[in-house]
């Protein structure tokens, strides 16, 4: 029977990526990621925001990319797997840990810090940078590669004679 260990997170980075190198030369980057949800409190009826902090680890080429682009406050998308661990702290108490081992990273939001102006989203006709691993042997860590660039979009066709769709009297103030 097959099993699945997959995590998908979208949140804001809590601190700049910390990159280090193992004796083998492999890069490792660590990040904390905050995810928030809102719910209504049963007793007071007020909206309460619940923030969860996640420890995320990147390896190899993905770690180098994270070290360069993942900065405090930036929204990112992460795919990966859970890794549980235990350690004994200085006072002798055994502690449990949960880390996310990232296999995919997508930078969200504007292009601040990447040489372009902050337009609050994607550049026209462009796509956000995304990074995914290539297929690798099960025992080895996957090598990281950037996704191919999207195909250029065709130019829009000239507008035909206006037709009446019945929506002319609707407001243009759409809430989304």
C-alpha atoms as one frame of an Amber mdcrd trajectory, in Angstrom:
protein
   0.000   0.000   0.000   1.366   3.427  -0.956   1.610   6.271   1.535   1.676
  10.052   1.192   3.555  12.625   3.261   2.827  15.993   1.635   2.522  19.513
   3.000   1.425  22.651   1.152   1.852  25.999   2.903   1.284  29.592   1.829
   2.456  32.150   4.345   4.836  34.946   5.243   8.512  34.445   6.009   9.412
  35.191   9.649  13.126  35.876   9.083  15.639  35.910   6.239  16.763  32.471
   5.086  19.835  31.228   6.970  22.085  29.273   4.619  24.913  26.934   5.655
  26.920  24.220   3.973  27.374  20.615   5.087  30.852  19.008   5.056  29.817
  17.325   1.793  29.329  20.778   0.234  25.523  20.524   0.068  23.674  23.748
   0.888  20.996  23.842   3.616  18.722  26.838   4.264  16.339  27.285   7.204
  13.303  29.572   7.302  10.349  30.109   9.602   6.979  30.533   7.912   3.826
  31.982   9.480   0.375  30.862   8.382  -2.742  32.546   9.782  -6.404  31.659
   9.929  -9.359  33.567  11.292 -12.213  32.170  13.308 -15.073  33.446  15.420
 -14.592  33.039  19.189 -17.460  30.999  20.693 -17.673  33.029  23.920 -17.140
  36.627  22.791 -18.280  36.363  19.154 -15.202  38.345  18.059 -12.962  37.337
  15.173  -9.714  35.793  16.433  -6.602  35.357  14.311  -4.665  32.134  14.890
  -1.047  32.141  13.655   1.002  28.957  13.330   4.795  28.991  12.879   6.486
  26.342  10.738  10.179  25.467  10.427  11.121  24.881   6.787  14.362  23.373
   5.456  15.639  23.632   1.879  18.469  21.528   0.443  20.964  21.790  -2.434
  20.100  24.236  -5.245  16.734  25.066  -3.686  18.603  26.158  -0.517  20.821
  28.504  -2.540  17.765  30.018  -4.241  16.012  30.426  -0.890  19.133  32.063
   0.582  19.109  34.638  -2.194  15.389  35.446  -2.530  13.537  34.415   0.654
  13.470  37.477   2.924  11.570  38.409   6.071   7.936  39.351   5.429   7.829
  37.945   1.897   4.870  35.689   0.994   5.900  32.279  -0.348   4.350  28.975
  -1.397   5.993  25.780  -0.144   5.444  22.115  -0.983   7.276  19.460   0.960
   7.055  16.675   3.498   6.923  16.444   7.280   9.940  15.248   9.248   9.577
  14.475  12.950  12.504  14.451  15.335  13.462  14.380  19.035  16.213  15.973
  21.049  17.102  16.441  24.703  17.447  20.042  25.834  20.065  21.379  28.284
  17.888  20.610  31.303  17.469  16.957  30.256  13.879  17.265  28.980  13.092
  15.374  25.790  11.551  17.661  23.136   9.802  16.839  19.857  10.331  18.757
  16.617   8.416  18.988  13.347  10.154  20.324  10.244   8.962  20.749   6.687
  11.502  19.498   4.135  10.694  21.666   1.115  10.673  20.150  -2.358   9.136
  23.150  -4.143   9.316  26.902  -3.600   7.309  29.626  -5.290   7.894  33.297
  -4.559   4.642  35.254  -4.270   3.832  38.944  -4.195   5.833  41.731  -5.816
   9.286  41.713  -7.308  10.958  43.768  -4.572  14.603  42.936  -4.079  14.891
  41.241  -7.490  15.945  44.217  -9.607  12.443  45.182 -10.743   9.961  47.710
  -9.445   7.409  46.673  -6.844   4.179  46.454  -8.778   2.394  44.433  -6.094
   2.107  41.354  -8.301   3.321  39.739 -11.473   4.862  41.665 -14.333   2.600
  41.917 -17.370   2.548  38.666 -19.279   5.022  37.096 -16.856   4.895  34.371
 -14.278   6.223  34.219 -10.736   9.485  32.316 -10.334   8.928  28.708  -9.289
  11.430  26.014  -8.500  10.875  22.274  -8.517  13.213  19.285  -8.303  14.076
  16.993 -11.181  13.508  13.250 -10.869  16.265  11.574  -8.851  17.146   8.203
  -7.423  15.188   7.463  -4.213  18.327   7.399  -2.044  19.750  10.697  -3.320
  18.555  14.231  -2.685  16.872  15.644  -5.811  18.729  18.194  -7.912  16.886
  21.504  -8.240  15.961  23.150 -11.532  13.860  26.137 -12.495  10.610  25.572
 -14.363  10.740  26.436 -18.061   9.614  29.906 -19.079   5.954  30.165 -20.094
   5.079  30.334 -23.770   4.442  33.883 -25.025   0.815  34.904 -25.027  -0.753
  35.771 -28.391  -1.793  39.385 -28.962  -5.506  40.006 -28.411  -7.660  40.091
 -31.544  -9.134  43.457 -32.559 -12.489  44.172 -30.953 -15.526  43.229 -33.005
 -18.660  45.332 -33.211 -20.172  45.749 -29.743 -22.897  43.312 -28.809 -25.368
  43.731 -25.995 -24.992  41.091 -23.298 -27.447  42.509 -20.777 -24.673  43.485
 -18.332 -24.272  47.133 -19.415 -26.214  48.448 -16.404 -24.096  46.609 -13.782
 -21.649  48.496 -11.549 -17.942  48.268 -12.268 -17.125  48.082  -8.554 -16.601
  44.339  -8.328 -15.250  43.420  -4.850 -12.580  41.054  -6.162
